[in-house]
mmCIF file of C-alpha atoms in Angstrom:
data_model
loop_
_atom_site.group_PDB
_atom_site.id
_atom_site.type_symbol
_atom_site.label_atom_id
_atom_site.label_comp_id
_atom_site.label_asym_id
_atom_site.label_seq_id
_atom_site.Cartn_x
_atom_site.Cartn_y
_atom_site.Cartn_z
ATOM 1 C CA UNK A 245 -135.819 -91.954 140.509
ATOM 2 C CA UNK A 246 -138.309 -94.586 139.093
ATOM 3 C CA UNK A 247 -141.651 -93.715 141.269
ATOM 4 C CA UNK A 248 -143.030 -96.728 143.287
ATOM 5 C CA UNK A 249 -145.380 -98.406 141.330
ATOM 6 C CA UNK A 250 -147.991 -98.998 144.420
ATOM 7 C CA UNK A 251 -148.760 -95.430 144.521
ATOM 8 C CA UNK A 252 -150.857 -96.166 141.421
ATOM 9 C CA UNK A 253 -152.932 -97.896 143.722
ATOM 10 C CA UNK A 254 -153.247 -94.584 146.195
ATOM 11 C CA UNK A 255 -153.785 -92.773 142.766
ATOM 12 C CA UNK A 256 -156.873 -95.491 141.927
ATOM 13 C CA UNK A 257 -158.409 -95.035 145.451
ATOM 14 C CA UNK A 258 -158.478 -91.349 144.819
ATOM 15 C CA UNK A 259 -159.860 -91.206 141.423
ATOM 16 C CA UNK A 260 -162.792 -94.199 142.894
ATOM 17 C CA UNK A 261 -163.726 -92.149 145.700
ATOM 18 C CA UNK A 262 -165.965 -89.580 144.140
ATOM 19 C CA UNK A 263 -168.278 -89.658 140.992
ATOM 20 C CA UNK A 264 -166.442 -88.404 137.924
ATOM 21 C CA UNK A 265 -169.069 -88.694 135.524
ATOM 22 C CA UNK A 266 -171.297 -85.798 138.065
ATOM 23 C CA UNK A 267 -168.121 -83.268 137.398
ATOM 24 C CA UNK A 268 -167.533 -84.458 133.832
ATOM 25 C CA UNK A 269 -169.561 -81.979 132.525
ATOM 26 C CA UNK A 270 -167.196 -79.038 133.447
ATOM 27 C CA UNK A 271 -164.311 -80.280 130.898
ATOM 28 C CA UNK A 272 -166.106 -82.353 127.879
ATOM 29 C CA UNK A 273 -165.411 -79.341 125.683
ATOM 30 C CA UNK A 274 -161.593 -79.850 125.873
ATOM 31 C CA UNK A 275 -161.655 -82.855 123.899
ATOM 32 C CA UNK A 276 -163.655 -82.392 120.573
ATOM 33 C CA UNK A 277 -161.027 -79.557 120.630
ATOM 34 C CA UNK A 278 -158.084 -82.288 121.072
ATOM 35 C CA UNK A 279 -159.828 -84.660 118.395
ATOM 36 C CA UNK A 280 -160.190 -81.606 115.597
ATOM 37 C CA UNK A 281 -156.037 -80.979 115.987
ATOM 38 C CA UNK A 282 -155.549 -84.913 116.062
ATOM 39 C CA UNK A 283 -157.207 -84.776 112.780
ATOM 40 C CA UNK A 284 -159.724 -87.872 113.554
ATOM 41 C CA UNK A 285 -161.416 -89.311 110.628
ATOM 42 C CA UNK A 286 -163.871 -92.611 110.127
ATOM 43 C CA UNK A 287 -161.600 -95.868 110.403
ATOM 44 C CA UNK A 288 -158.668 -94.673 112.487
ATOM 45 C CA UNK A 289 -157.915 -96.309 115.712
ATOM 46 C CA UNK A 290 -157.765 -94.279 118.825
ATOM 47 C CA UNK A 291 -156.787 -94.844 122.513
ATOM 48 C CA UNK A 292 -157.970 -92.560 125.037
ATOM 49 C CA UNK A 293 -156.112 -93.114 128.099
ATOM 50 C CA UNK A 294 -157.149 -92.300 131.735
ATOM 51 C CA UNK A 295 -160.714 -91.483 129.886
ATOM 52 C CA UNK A 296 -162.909 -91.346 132.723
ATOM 53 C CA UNK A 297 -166.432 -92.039 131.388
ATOM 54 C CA UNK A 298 -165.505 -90.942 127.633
ATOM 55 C CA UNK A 299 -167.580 -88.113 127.700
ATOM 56 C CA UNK A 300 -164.406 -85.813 126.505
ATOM 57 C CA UNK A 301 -162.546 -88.128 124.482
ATOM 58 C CA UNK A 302 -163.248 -91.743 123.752
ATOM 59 C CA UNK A 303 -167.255 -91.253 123.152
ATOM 60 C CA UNK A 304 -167.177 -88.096 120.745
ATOM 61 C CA UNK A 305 -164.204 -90.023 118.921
ATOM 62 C CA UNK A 306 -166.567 -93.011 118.453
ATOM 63 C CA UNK A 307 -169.462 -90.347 117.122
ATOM 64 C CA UNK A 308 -167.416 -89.184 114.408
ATOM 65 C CA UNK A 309 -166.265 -92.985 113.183
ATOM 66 C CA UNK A 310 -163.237 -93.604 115.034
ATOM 67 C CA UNK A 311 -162.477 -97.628 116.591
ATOM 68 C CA UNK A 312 -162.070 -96.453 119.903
ATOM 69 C CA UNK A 313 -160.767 -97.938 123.293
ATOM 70 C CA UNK A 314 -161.544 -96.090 126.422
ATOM 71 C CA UNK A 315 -158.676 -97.013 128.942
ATOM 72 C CA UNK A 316 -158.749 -96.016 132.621
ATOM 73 C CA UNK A 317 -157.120 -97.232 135.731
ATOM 74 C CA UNK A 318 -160.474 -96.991 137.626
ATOM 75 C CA UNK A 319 -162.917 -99.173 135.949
ATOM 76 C CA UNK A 320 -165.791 -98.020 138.252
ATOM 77 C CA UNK A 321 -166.337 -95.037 135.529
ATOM 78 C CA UNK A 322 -167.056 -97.660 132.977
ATOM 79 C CA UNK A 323 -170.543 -98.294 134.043
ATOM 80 C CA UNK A 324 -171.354 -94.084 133.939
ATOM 81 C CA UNK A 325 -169.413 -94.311 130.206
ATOM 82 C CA UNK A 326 -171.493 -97.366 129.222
ATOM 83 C CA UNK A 327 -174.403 -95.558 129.784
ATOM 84 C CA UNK A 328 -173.374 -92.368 128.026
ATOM 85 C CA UNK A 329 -171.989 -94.022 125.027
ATOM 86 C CA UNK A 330 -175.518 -96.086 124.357
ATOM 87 C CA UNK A 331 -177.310 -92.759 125.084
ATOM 88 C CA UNK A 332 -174.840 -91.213 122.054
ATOM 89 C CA UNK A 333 -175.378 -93.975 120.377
ATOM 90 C CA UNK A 334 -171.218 -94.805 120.419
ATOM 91 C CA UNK A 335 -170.183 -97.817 119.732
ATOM 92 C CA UNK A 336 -166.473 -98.422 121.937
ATOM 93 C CA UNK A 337 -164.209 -101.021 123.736
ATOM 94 C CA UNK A 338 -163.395 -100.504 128.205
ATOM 95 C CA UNK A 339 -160.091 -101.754 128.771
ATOM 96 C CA UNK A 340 -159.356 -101.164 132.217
ATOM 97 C CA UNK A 341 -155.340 -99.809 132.116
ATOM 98 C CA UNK A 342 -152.315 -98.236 134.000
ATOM 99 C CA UNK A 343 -150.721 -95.716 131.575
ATOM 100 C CA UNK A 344 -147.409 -96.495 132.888
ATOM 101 C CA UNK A 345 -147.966 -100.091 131.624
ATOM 102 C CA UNK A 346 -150.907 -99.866 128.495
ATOM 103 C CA UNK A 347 -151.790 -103.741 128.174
ATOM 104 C CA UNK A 348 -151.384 -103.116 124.144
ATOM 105 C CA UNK A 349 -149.205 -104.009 121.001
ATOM 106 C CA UNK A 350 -146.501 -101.501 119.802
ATOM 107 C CA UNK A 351 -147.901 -99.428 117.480
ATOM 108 C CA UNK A 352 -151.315 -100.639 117.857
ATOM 109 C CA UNK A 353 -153.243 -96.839 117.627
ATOM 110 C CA UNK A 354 -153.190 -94.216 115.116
ATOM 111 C CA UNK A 355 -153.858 -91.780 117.554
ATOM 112 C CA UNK A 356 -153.219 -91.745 121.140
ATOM 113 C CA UNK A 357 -155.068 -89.299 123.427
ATOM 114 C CA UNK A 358 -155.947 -88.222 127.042
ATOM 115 C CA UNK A 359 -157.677 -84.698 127.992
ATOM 116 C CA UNK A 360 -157.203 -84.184 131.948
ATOM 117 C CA UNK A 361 -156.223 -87.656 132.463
ATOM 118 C CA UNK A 362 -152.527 -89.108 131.587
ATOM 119 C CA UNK A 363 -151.283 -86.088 133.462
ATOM 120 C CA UNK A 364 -152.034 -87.616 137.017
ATOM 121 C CA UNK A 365 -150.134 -90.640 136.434
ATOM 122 C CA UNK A 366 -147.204 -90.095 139.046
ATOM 123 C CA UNK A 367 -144.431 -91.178 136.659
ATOM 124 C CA UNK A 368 -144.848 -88.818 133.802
ATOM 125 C CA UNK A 369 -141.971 -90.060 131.734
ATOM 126 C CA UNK A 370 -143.120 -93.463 131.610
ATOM 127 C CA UNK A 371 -146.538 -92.050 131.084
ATOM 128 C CA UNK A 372 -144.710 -90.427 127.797
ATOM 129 C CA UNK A 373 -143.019 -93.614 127.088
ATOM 130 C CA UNK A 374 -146.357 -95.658 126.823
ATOM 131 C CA UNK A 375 -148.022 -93.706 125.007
ATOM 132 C CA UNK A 376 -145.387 -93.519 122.171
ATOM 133 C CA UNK A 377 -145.449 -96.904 122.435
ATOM 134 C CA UNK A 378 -148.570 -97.161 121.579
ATOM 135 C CA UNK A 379 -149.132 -95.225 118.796
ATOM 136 C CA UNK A 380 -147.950 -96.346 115.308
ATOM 137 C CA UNK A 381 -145.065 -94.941 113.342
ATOM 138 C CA UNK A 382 -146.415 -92.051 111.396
ATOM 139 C CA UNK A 383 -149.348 -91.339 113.423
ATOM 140 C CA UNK A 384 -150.004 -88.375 116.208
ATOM 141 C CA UNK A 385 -150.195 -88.018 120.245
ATOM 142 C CA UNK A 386 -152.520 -85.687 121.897
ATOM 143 C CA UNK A 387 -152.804 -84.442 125.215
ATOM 144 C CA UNK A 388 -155.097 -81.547 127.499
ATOM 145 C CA UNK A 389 -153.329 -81.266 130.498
ATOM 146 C CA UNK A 390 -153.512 -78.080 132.994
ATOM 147 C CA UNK A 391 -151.342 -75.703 133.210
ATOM 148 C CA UNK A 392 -149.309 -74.750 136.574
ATOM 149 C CA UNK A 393 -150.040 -70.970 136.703
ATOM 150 C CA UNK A 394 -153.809 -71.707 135.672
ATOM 151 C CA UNK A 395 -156.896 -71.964 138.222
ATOM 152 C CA UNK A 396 -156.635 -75.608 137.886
ATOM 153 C CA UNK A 397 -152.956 -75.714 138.568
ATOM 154 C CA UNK A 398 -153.424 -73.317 141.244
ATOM 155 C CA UNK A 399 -156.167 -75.220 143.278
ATOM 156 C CA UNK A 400 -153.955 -78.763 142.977
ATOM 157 C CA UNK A 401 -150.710 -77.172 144.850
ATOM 158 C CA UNK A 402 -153.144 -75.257 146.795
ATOM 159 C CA UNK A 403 -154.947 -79.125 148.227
ATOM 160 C CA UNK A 404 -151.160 -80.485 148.030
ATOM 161 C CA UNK A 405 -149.699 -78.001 150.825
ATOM 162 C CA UNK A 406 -152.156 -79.822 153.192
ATOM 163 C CA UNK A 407 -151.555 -83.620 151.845
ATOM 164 C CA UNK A 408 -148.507 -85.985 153.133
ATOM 165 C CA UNK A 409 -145.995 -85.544 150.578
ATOM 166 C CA UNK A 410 -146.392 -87.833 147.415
ATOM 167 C CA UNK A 411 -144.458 -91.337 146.998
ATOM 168 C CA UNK A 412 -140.376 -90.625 145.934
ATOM 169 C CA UNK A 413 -140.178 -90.289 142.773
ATOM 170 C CA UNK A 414 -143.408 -88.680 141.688
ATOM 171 C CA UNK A 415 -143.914 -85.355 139.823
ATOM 172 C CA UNK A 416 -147.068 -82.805 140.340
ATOM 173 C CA UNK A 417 -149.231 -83.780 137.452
ATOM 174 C CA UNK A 418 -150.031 -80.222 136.191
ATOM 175 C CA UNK A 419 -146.268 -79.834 134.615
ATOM 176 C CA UNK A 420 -147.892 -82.020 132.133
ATOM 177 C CA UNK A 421 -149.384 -77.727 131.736
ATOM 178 C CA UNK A 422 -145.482 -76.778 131.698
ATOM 179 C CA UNK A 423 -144.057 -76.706 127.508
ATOM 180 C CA UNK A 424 -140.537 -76.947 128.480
ATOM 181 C CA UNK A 425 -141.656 -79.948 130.735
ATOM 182 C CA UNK A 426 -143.566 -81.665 128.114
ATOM 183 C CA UNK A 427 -140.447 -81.126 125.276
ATOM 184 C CA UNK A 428 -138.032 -82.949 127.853
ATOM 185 C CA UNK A 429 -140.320 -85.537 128.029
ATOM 186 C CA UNK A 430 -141.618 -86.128 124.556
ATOM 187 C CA UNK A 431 -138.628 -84.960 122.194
ATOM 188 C CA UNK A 432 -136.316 -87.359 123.194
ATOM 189 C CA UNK A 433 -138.506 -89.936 122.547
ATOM 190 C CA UNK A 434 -138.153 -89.005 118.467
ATOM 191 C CA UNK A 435 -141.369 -87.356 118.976
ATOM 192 C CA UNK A 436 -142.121 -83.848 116.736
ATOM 193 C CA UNK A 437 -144.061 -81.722 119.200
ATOM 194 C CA UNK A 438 -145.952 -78.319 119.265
ATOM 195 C CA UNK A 439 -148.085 -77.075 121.780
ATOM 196 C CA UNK A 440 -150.942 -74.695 122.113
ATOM 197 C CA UNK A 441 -151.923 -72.688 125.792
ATOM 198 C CA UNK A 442 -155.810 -72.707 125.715
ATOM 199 C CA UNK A 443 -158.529 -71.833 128.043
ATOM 200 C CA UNK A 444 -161.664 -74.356 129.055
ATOM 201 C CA UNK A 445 -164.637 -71.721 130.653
ATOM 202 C CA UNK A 446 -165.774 -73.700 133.690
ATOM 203 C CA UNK A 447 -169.564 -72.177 134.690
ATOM 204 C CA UNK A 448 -172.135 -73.257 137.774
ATOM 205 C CA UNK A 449 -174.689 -71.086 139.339
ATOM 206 C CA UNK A 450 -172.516 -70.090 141.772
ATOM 207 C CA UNK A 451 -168.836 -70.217 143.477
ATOM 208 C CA UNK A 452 -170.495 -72.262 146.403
ATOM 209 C CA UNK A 453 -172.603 -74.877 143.757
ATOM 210 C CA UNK A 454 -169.471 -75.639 142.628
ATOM 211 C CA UNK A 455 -167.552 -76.217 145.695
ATOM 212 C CA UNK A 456 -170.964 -78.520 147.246
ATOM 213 C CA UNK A 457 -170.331 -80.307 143.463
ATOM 214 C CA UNK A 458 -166.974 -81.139 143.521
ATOM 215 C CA UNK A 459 -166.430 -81.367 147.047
ATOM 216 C CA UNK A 460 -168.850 -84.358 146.679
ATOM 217 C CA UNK A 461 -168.171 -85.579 143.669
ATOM 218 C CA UNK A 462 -164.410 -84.808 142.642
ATOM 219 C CA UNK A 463 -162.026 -87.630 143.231
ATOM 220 C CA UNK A 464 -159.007 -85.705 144.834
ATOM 221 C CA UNK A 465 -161.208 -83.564 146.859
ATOM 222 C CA UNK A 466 -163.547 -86.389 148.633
ATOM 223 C CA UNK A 467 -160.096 -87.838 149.050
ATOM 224 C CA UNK A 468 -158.441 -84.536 151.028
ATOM 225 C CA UNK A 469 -161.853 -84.244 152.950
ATOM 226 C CA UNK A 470 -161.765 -87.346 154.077
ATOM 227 C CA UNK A 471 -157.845 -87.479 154.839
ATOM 228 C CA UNK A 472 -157.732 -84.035 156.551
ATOM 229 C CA UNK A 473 -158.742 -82.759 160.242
ATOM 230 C CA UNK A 474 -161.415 -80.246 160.660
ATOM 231 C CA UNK A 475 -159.379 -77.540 160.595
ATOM 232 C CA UNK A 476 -156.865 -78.103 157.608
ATOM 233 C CA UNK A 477 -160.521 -78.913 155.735
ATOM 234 C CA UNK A 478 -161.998 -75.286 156.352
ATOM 235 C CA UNK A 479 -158.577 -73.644 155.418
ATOM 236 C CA UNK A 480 -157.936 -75.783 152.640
ATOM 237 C CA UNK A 481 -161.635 -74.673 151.412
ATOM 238 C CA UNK A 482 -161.136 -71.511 152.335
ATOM 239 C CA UNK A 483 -157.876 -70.940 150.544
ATOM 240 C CA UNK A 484 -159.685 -72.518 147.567
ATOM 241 C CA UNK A 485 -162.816 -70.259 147.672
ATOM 242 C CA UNK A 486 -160.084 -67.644 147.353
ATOM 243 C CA UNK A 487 -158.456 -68.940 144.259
ATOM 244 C CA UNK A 488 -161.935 -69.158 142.337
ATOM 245 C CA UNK A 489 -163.261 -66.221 143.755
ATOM 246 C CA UNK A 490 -160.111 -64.063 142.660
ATOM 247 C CA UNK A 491 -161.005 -65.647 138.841
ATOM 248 C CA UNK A 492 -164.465 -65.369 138.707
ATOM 249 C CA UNK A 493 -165.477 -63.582 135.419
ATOM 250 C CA UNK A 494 -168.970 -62.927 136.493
ATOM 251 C CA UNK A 495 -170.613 -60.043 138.175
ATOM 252 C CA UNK A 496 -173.924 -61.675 138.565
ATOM 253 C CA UNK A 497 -173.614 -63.887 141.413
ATOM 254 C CA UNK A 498 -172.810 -67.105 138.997
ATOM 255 C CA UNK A 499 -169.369 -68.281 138.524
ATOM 256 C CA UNK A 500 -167.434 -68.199 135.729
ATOM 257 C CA UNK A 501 -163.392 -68.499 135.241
ATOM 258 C CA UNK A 502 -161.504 -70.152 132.888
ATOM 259 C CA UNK A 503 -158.994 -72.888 133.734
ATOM 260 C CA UNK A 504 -155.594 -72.284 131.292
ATOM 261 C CA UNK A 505 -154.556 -75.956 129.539
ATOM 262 C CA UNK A 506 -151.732 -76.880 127.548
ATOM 263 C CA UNK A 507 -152.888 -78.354 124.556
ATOM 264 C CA UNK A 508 -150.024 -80.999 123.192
ATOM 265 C CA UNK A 509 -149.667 -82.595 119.883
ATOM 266 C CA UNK A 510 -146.901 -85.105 118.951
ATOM 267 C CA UNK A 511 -145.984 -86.537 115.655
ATOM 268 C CA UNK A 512 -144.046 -89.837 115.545
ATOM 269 C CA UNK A 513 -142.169 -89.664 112.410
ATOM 270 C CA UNK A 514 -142.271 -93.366 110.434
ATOM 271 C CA UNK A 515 -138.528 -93.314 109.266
ATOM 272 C CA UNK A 516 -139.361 -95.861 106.628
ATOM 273 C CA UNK A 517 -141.013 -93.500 105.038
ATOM 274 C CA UNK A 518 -139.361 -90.227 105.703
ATOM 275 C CA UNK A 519 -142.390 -88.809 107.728
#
């Protein structure tokens, strides 16, 4: 079932009501990893799509000579990415875009890429769709996306047991995390995929600076907070606090776990030249 296209609009009210750029910091490793599989080199044209403020994706891609365009469906980050790209000294494009409907050519991108992004787009195969679309015969996909047994996964159904149920039609983001999930979507598609389960280390000074830190700052949960009753807040929190401390790594009162990603990478042959 085709998902109701104004739930992109609930998605764009969550993703505007915190600060991404203050939580950023927690996942900008994942994408230099992304960008050394995609092979990125000077010259090539890259889309990052649902980029945030670039600091993953779209801003080290720029660094190492790529055209880039940083696409998201909330253009509020754009002013945070502005301001991190002239720091970096990044020279990019801010499209504001829906991944289900990129405002771009067929084939326009030799690479197409999202880390922790595409994967919240509620329709996920005409997330896939687009983004083959986009990207030129012969050139490569790329994709972070959390996995559904990881931390990450864990805390999202954990917030989603006390949410109204999602718009018909919509599928939990983090089996973007799930290989089988991603081969249904992608293969048929002509796409040649292989994927990699990797780790990102998430650190703060402690379990509770990182709850006060993305309780404030992080989209879906100023969203929850602000949607739930007193009571469904503190157990929600408190079955959270579980999750992270249960995966804490560290035994000196400062947090450290690591959130489990699927790391994707799709070829799309060019059949006039056999590859």
């Amino acid at each position: 079932m085709p998902v109701d296209r104004t739930s992109q609009e609930q998605g764009r009210r969550v993703w505007a009501a915190g600060d991404w750029d203050e939580v950023a910091g927690y996942v900008q490793g994942i994408g230099p990893r992304l960008l050394d599989a995609l092979d990125i080199t000077p010259g090539m044209t890259l889309l990052d799509i649902a980029a945030g403020s670039g600091s993953s994706v779209a801003i080290p891609a720029a660094l190492r000579g790529a055209d880039v365009v940083a696409s998201d469906l909330v253009a509020q980050h754009f002013e945070a990415g502005r301001r991190r790209a002239r720091r970096a000294g990044a020279d990019l494009e801010w499209v504001e875009a829906d991944a289900l409907d990129l405002p771009f050519a067929d084939g326009a991108f030799d690479r197409v890429a999202s880390a922790i992004g595409h994967m919240f787009a509620p329709d996920h195969a005409l997330a896939a769709s687009e983004a083959a679309r986009v990207c030129r015969p012969g050139g490569f996909l790329g994709f972070a996306c959390w996995t559904p047994e990881g931390v990450i996964g864990q805390m999202f159904r954990a917030t989603s047991a006390y949410l109204p149920p999602p718009p018909a039609g919509s599928t939990p983001p983090p089996l973007w995390g799930d290989e089988r999930h991603v081969r249904d979507l992608l293969e048929p598609l002509g796409l040649e995929v292989r994927c990699e389960r990797l780790v990102n280390v998430f650190v703060d000074d402690s379990i509770e600076a990182y709850h006060q830190g993305t309780e404030k700052h992080f989209g879906p949960l100023v969203a929850a907070r602000e949607t739930l009753d007193a009571d469904s807040w503190d157990a929600l929190r408190t079955d959270l606090d579980r999750i992270f401390r249960d995966a804490n790594l560290a035994t000196d009162g400062t947090m450290r776990f690591e959130g489990e990603y699927l790391q994707i990478i799709a070829h799309k042959p060019d059949s006039s030249r056999g590859t």
